[in-house]
DNA sequence: GCTTGACCTTCCCACCCGGGCAAGGTTCAC
DNA sequence: GTGAACCTTGCCCGGGTGGGAAGGTCAAGC
């Protein structure tokens, strides 16, 4: 099959398949006489693997690594687990940082009346040395303003630490 | 003062100041006879404002907007609040998505023994139609594996909804 | 056989926010 | 005058993908 069909069946764009090939995730595809890329079932499976791995946030280099482990039938599961765990920790760190940002911002918004008057604590904090931007959280945790529909986010889902 | 000194006083790199100027956040700087950019206290303040806004995650276009509100002495605080709130919601969405990813990954890791055997559920899930990747969380919430040092992350810090 | 439209090819640009480096000019102290 | 430390502009790089241009190919219909 040609790239369009392979792309559709793997659930990615043709462009991405070419990109993955260029990135060395796929190896050079078979070519028709006219130069069209040709794929088989196994190729589609591999692209699907890549797509799923991207979907859970693995980077291209990480997927390269995952694929090498996948290709090596004798690899220990430990190796895969380690890679996934590292990725999880990176995700967790990123989430923490974003959360800190969001909390800071929430504090700023909290202090802003948001009325017609021009005095805005948000701008003031960005402009001057308002300590609210220093990230010092009051004892007892940050304030918890009312919210219409809390998303019920799942936290504390944590794999075991690295061995 | 020249760009190096201004950069140091504003807490950003000289490169970033030039970048902000090119992005239209700063207006064309005064120039010395030789073409050096020259700054005054007000310029440094403005750069500091930009730096702080970047620090809490505002994008360049958003900061452009914030600056226009800052420059407009008669702007209602409401406008600023709205912008900050939109940014907060974007952050919150991003955090949610990352959290979903991390949870999925955690479930995968959970199911992987991580021993010397080559059967790895993580690879299996990425390769095949393992429903674990579909994101269906079991009733009662996702499993909560033991963790050495939970970061005590602050959640539920939520500003009021948009009016 | 020819046209048409859908597909394929490669290559370049764009995003975002800078870091890093190069080649060259300027300033200041010694 | 000379060297160090600054400044200038400009280009390439990252990550992962979309968009588009310019051109070749294939299959169906006339």
Coordinates of C-alpha atoms (C1' of nucleotides) in Angstrom, one line a residue:
Chain A
X1 CA 0.0 0.0 0.0
X2 CA 1.1 3.6 -0.5
X3 CA 1.7 6.1 2.2
X4 CA -1.8 7.6 2.3
X5 CA -3.5 4.3 3.0
X6 CA -0.8 3.3 5.5
X7 CA -1.3 6.6 7.2
X8 CA -5.0 6.2 7.4
X9 CA -4.7 2.7 8.8
X10 CA -2.1 3.7 11.3
X11 CA -4.1 6.7 12.4
X12 CA -1.4 9.3 11.6
X13 CA -0.8 11.8 8.8
X14 CA 1.3 10.8 5.8
X15 CA 3.5 13.8 6.6
X16 CA 4.2 12.2 10.0
X17 CA 5.2 8.9 8.5
X18 CA 7.7 10.7 6.3
X19 CA 8.9 12.6 9.3
X20 CA 9.4 9.4 11.3
X21 CA 11.3 7.8 8.4
X22 CA 13.5 10.9 8.2
X23 CA 14.0 10.7 12.0
X24 CA 15.2 7.1 11.6
X25 CA 12.3 5.5 13.4
X26 CA 11.2 3.5 10.3
X27 CA 14.1 2.6 8.1
X28 CA 13.9 3.4 4.4
X29 CA 10.6 2.3 3.0
X30 CA 10.2 0.1 0.0
X31 CA 9.7 2.1 -3.2
X32 CA 7.7 1.5 -6.2
X33 CA 9.3 1.9 -9.6
X34 CA 8.0 5.5 -9.7
X35 CA 9.5 6.2 -6.3
X36 CA 6.3 5.9 -4.2
X37 CA 6.8 4.6 -0.7
X38 CA 5.2 1.1 -0.2
X39 CA 4.2 -0.3 3.1
X40 CA 3.0 -3.6 4.5
X41 CA 1.1 -4.7 7.6
X42 CA 4.2 -4.8 9.7
X43 CA 5.1 -1.3 8.8
X44 CA 1.6 -0.1 9.7
X45 CA 2.0 -1.8 13.0
X46 CA 5.2 -0.1 13.7
X47 CA 3.8 3.3 12.8
X48 CA 0.9 2.6 15.1
X49 CA 3.3 1.8 17.8
X50 CA 5.0 5.1 17.2
X51 CA 1.7 7.0 17.2
X52 CA 0.7 5.5 20.5
X53 CA 4.0 6.2 22.1
X54 CA 3.8 9.8 20.9
X55 CA 0.3 9.9 22.2
X56 CA 1.5 9.2 25.7
X57 CA 4.1 11.8 25.3
X58 CA 7.3 10.0 24.5
X59 CA 9.8 12.0 22.5
X60 CA 11.2 10.9 19.2
X61 CA 14.6 10.0 20.7
X62 CA 12.8 8.1 23.5
X63 CA 10.7 6.2 20.9
X64 CA 13.8 5.4 19.0
X65 CA 15.0 3.8 22.2
X66 CA 11.7 2.0 22.8
X67 CA 11.7 0.7 19.2
X68 CA 15.2 -0.7 19.7
X69 CA 14.0 -2.5 22.8
X70 CA 10.9 -3.7 20.9
X71 CA 13.1 -5.0 18.1
X72 CA 15.3 -6.8 20.5
X73 CA 13.4 -9.8 21.4
X74 CA 15.7 -10.6 24.3
X75 CA 15.6 -7.3 26.0
X76 CA 14.6 -7.4 29.7
X77 CA 11.4 -5.7 30.6
X78 CA 13.4 -3.8 33.1
X79 CA 14.9 -1.6 30.5
X80 CA 11.5 -0.6 29.1
X81 CA 10.3 0.0 32.6
X82 CA 13.2 2.3 33.3
X83 CA 12.6 4.4 30.3
X84 CA 8.9 4.7 31.0
X85 CA 9.7 5.6 34.6
X86 CA 12.1 8.3 33.5
X87 CA 9.5 9.7 31.2
X88 CA 7.0 9.6 34.0
X89 CA 9.3 11.5 36.3
X90 CA 9.9 14.2 33.6
X91 CA 6.2 14.5 33.1
X92 CA 5.7 14.8 36.9
X93 CA 8.3 17.5 37.1
X94 CA 6.8 19.5 34.3
X95 CA 3.3 19.2 35.9
X96 CA 4.7 20.5 39.1
X97 CA 6.3 23.5 37.4
X98 CA 3.1 24.3 35.6
X99 CA 1.1 23.9 38.7
X100 CA 3.4 26.4 40.5
X101 CA 2.8 28.8 37.7
X102 CA -0.9 28.3 37.8
X103 CA -1.0 28.7 41.6
X104 CA 1.0 32.0 41.3
X105 CA -1.4 33.2 38.7
X106 CA -4.4 32.2 40.7
X107 CA -3.1 34.2 43.7
X108 CA -2.7 37.2 41.5
X109 CA -6.2 36.8 40.1
X110 CA -7.5 36.3 43.6
X111 CA -6.2 39.7 44.6
X112 CA -7.7 41.5 41.6
X113 CA -11.2 42.8 42.1
X114 CA -11.7 43.0 38.3
X115 CA -13.9 45.9 38.3
X116 CA -14.0 49.1 36.3
X117 CA -11.3 50.8 38.3
X118 CA -7.8 51.0 36.8
X119 CA -5.9 49.7 39.8
X120 CA -5.0 46.2 39.0
X121 CA -2.9 44.2 41.4
X122 CA -1.9 41.8 38.6
X123 CA -0.2 44.6 36.6
X124 CA 1.2 46.0 39.8
X125 CA 2.7 42.7 40.7
X126 CA 4.2 42.2 37.3
X127 CA 5.6 45.8 37.3
X128 CA 6.9 46.1 40.8
X129 CA 8.4 44.0 43.6
X130 CA 5.1 42.7 44.9
X131 CA 6.2 39.7 47.0
X132 CA 3.2 37.7 45.7
X133 CA 5.3 36.7 42.7
X134 CA 8.0 35.3 44.8
X135 CA 6.0 32.2 45.3
X136 CA 5.9 32.3 49.1
X137 CA 2.8 30.2 50.0
X138 CA 1.2 31.2 53.3
X139 CA 1.1 28.6 56.1
X140 CA -1.8 26.3 55.8
X141 CA -1.5 26.1 52.0
X142 CA -2.7 28.5 49.4
X143 CA -6.2 30.0 49.4
X144 CA -8.8 27.9 47.8
X145 CA -11.3 30.1 46.0
X146 CA -14.7 28.8 45.1
X147 CA -15.0 27.1 41.8
X148 CA -18.0 26.2 39.7
X149 CA -17.0 22.8 38.4
X150 CA -13.9 21.2 39.8
X151 CA -12.6 18.7 37.3
X152 CA -12.0 15.9 39.8
X153 CA -8.5 15.5 38.7
X154 CA -6.8 12.3 39.6
X155 CA -3.6 13.0 41.5
X156 CA -1.3 10.8 43.5
X157 CA -1.1 8.1 40.8
X158 CA 2.5 7.3 41.3
X159 CA 4.6 4.4 40.2
X160 CA 7.2 3.0 42.5
X161 CA 10.5 5.0 42.5
X162 CA 13.5 4.0 40.4
X163 CA 15.3 1.1 41.9
Chain B
X1 CA 23.0 52.7 29.7
X2 CA 23.8 50.1 27.0
X3 CA 22.0 46.8 26.5
X4 CA 24.3 44.7 28.7
X5 CA 23.7 46.8 31.8
X6 CA 20.0 47.1 31.1
X7 CA 19.9 43.3 30.7
X8 CA 21.6 42.7 34.0
X9 CA 19.4 45.2 35.8
X10 CA 16.3 43.7 34.4
X11 CA 17.4 40.2 35.0
X12 CA 17.2 38.9 31.4
X13 CA 19.8 38.3 28.7
X14 CA 20.7 41.0 26.2
X15 CA 19.6 38.6 23.5
X16 CA 16.1 38.6 25.0
X17 CA 15.9 42.3 25.1
X18 CA 16.7 42.5 21.4
X19 CA 14.2 39.7 20.8
X20 CA 11.5 41.6 22.7
X21 CA 12.3 44.7 20.6
X22 CA 12.0 42.7 17.4
X23 CA 8.7 41.3 18.7
X24 CA 7.3 44.8 19.1
X25 CA 7.2 44.7 22.9
X26 CA 9.6 47.5 23.4
X27 CA 9.5 50.0 20.6
X28 CA 12.7 51.0 18.9
X29 CA 15.4 51.8 21.4
X30 CA 17.3 55.0 21.4
X31 CA 20.6 54.6 19.7
X32 CA 24.0 56.1 20.4
X33 CA 26.0 57.7 17.5
X34 CA 27.7 54.4 16.9
X35 CA 24.4 52.5 16.8
X36 CA 24.4 51.1 20.3
X37 CA 21.0 50.7 21.9
X38 CA 20.5 53.0 24.9
X39 CA 18.1 52.5 27.8
X40 CA 16.8 54.4 30.7
X41 CA 15.2 53.4 34.0
X42 CA 11.7 53.2 32.5
X43 CA 13.0 50.9 29.8
X44 CA 14.5 48.6 32.4
X45 CA 11.2 48.6 34.2
X46 CA 9.4 47.6 31.1
X47 CA 11.8 44.8 30.4
X48 CA 11.4 43.7 34.0
X49 CA 7.7 43.6 33.5
X50 CA 8.1 41.5 30.4
X51 CA 10.5 39.2 32.2
X52 CA 8.1 38.6 35.1
X53 CA 5.2 38.0 32.8
X54 CA 7.2 35.5 30.9
X55 CA 8.2 33.9 34.2
X56 CA 4.6 33.2 35.0
X57 CA 4.1 31.8 31.5
X58 CA 2.4 34.5 29.5
X59 CA 3.2 34.3 25.8
X60 CA 4.7 37.1 23.8
X61 CA 1.3 38.0 22.2
X62 CA -0.3 37.9 25.6
X63 CA 2.4 40.2 27.0
X64 CA 1.9 42.5 24.1
X65 CA -1.7 42.7 25.3
X66 CA -0.8 43.2 28.9
X67 CA 1.6 46.0 28.0
X68 CA -1.1 47.8 26.0
X69 CA -3.3 47.6 29.1
X70 CA -0.4 48.7 31.2
X71 CA 0.2 51.6 28.9
X72 CA -3.4 52.6 29.0
X73 CA -3.9 54.3 32.3
X74 CA -7.6 54.2 32.1
X75 CA -8.0 50.5 31.4
X76 CA -10.3 48.7 33.7
X77 CA -8.7 46.1 35.9
X78 CA -11.4 43.7 34.5
X79 CA -9.6 43.5 31.2
X80 CA -6.3 42.4 32.9
X81 CA -8.1 40.0 35.0
X82 CA -9.8 38.4 32.0
X83 CA -6.5 37.9 30.3
X84 CA -4.9 36.4 33.3
X85 CA -7.9 34.2 33.8
X86 CA -7.8 33.0 30.2
X87 CA -4.1 32.2 30.8
X88 CA -4.9 30.4 33.9
X89 CA -7.5 28.2 32.2
X90 CA -5.1 27.4 29.4
X91 CA -2.5 26.4 32.0
X92 CA -5.1 24.3 33.8
X93 CA -6.1 22.5 30.7
X94 CA -2.5 21.7 29.9
X95 CA -1.9 20.4 33.3
X96 CA -5.0 18.2 33.1
X97 CA -3.7 16.7 29.8
X98 CA -0.3 16.1 31.1
X99 CA -1.8 14.5 34.2
X100 CA -3.8 12.2 32.1
X101 CA -0.7 11.2 30.2
X102 CA 1.2 10.6 33.5
X103 CA -1.6 8.6 34.9
X104 CA -1.8 6.4 31.8
X105 CA 2.0 5.9 31.9
X106 CA 1.8 5.1 35.6
X107 CA -0.8 2.4 34.9
X108 CA 1.5 0.9 32.3
X109 CA 4.4 1.0 34.6
X110 CA 2.2 -0.5 37.3
X111 CA 1.6 -3.5 35.2
X112 CA 5.2 -4.1 34.3
X113 CA 7.1 -6.3 36.6
X114 CA 10.4 -4.9 35.4
X115 CA 12.3 -8.1 35.8
X116 CA 14.7 -9.9 33.5
X117 CA 12.0 -11.5 31.4
X118 CA 11.3 -10.1 28.0
X119 CA 7.5 -9.9 28.4
X120 CA 6.8 -6.2 28.9
X121 CA 3.3 -5.0 29.2
X122 CA 4.4 -1.5 28.3
X123 CA 5.6 -2.5 24.9
X124 CA 2.6 -4.8 24.5
X125 CA 0.3 -1.9 25.2
X126 CA 2.0 0.4 22.8
X127 CA 2.1 -2.3 20.1
X128 CA -1.4 -3.7 20.4
X129 CA -4.9 -2.9 21.4
X130 CA -4.4 -3.1 25.1
X131 CA -7.3 -1.2 26.5
X132 CA -5.1 0.3 29.2
X133 CA -4.1 2.9 26.7
X134 CA -7.7 3.9 26.1
X135 CA -7.7 5.8 29.3
X136 CA -10.6 3.9 31.0
X137 CA -10.1 4.4 34.7
X138 CA -11.5 1.7 36.9
X139 CA -14.3 2.5 39.3
X140 CA -12.9 4.0 42.5
X141 CA -10.2 5.9 40.8
X142 CA -6.9 4.8 39.4
X143 CA -4.5 2.6 41.6
X144 CA -2.3 4.5 43.9
X145 CA 1.1 2.8 44.1
X146 CA 3.3 3.5 47.0
X147 CA 5.7 6.5 46.6
X148 CA 8.8 7.3 48.5
X149 CA 8.5 11.1 48.7
X150 CA 5.2 12.6 47.6
X151 CA 5.8 16.2 46.7
X152 CA 2.8 17.6 48.6
X153 CA 1.7 19.4 45.5
X154 CA -0.8 22.2 46.0
X155 CA -4.0 21.5 44.0
X156 CA -7.4 23.0 44.0
X157 CA -6.1 26.6 43.9
X158 CA -8.7 27.9 41.6
X159 CA -9.8 31.4 40.8
X160 CA -13.4 32.2 40.3
X161 CA -14.9 31.4 36.9
X162 CA -15.1 33.9 34.1
X163 CA -18.1 36.2 34.5
Chain C
dG1 C1' -5.2 8.7 -26.5
dC2 C1' -6.2 12.5 -23.6
dT3 C1' -8.0 14.9 -19.7
dT4 C1' -8.9 15.2 -14.9
dG5 C1' -8.4 14.7 -10.2
dA6 C1' -6.4 12.3 -6.6
dC7 C1' -2.4 10.9 -5.1
dC8 C1' 2.6 10.9 -4.6
dT9 C1' 7.5 13.2 -4.4
dT10 C1' 11.0 16.7 -2.4
dC11 C1' 11.9 21.0 -0.4
dC12 C1' 11.2 25.1 2.2
dC13 C1' 8.7 28.0 5.7
dA14 C1' 6.4 28.7 10.1
dC15 C1' 5.6 28.1 14.8
dC16 C1' 8.0 29.8 20.0
dC17 C1' 11.7 31.6 22.6
dG18 C1' 15.6 32.1 22.8
dG19 C1' 21.0 30.0 23.0
dG20 C1' 25.2 30.0 20.5
dC21 C1' 28.3 31.5 17.4
dA22 C1' 30.5 34.4 13.8
dA23 C1' 32.4 38.5 11.7
dG24 C1' 32.9 42.9 12.4
dG25 C1' 32.6 47.8 14.8
dT26 C1' 33.2 50.7 19.3
dT27 C1' 34.8 52.2 23.7
dC28 C1' 37.8 52.6 27.4
dA29 C1' 41.7 51.8 30.3
dC30 C1' 46.5 51.2 30.2
Chain D
dG1 C1' 48.5 51.9 20.1
dT2 C1' 46.7 47.8 21.8
dG3 C1' 43.9 44.5 24.1
dA4 C1' 39.7 43.4 26.5
dA5 C1' 35.2 43.9 26.9
dC6 C1' 31.5 45.4 25.0
dC7 C1' 28.3 46.2 21.0
dT8 C1' 26.1 45.3 16.2
dT9 C1' 23.6 42.2 12.7
dG10 C1' 22.7 37.8 11.0
dC11 C1' 22.4 32.9 10.7
dC12 C1' 21.6 28.1 12.5
dC13 C1' 19.7 25.1 16.1
dG14 C1' 16.1 22.8 18.9
dG15 C1' 10.8 19.6 18.5
dG16 C1' 7.2 17.9 16.1
dT17 C1' 4.2 19.0 12.9
dG18 C1' 1.3 21.6 9.5
dG19 C1' 1.1 24.1 5.2
dG20 C1' 2.2 24.9 0.8
dA21 C1' 4.7 25.0 -3.7
dA22 C1' 6.3 22.8 -7.8
dG23 C1' 6.3 18.8 -10.2
dG24 C1' 5.7 13.5 -11.2
dT25 C1' 2.3 9.3 -11.4
dC26 C1' -1.7 6.6 -11.5
dA27 C1' -6.4 5.2 -12.6
dA28 C1' -10.8 6.2 -14.4
dG29 C1' -13.8 8.1 -17.7
dC30 C1' -14.5 10.1 -22.3

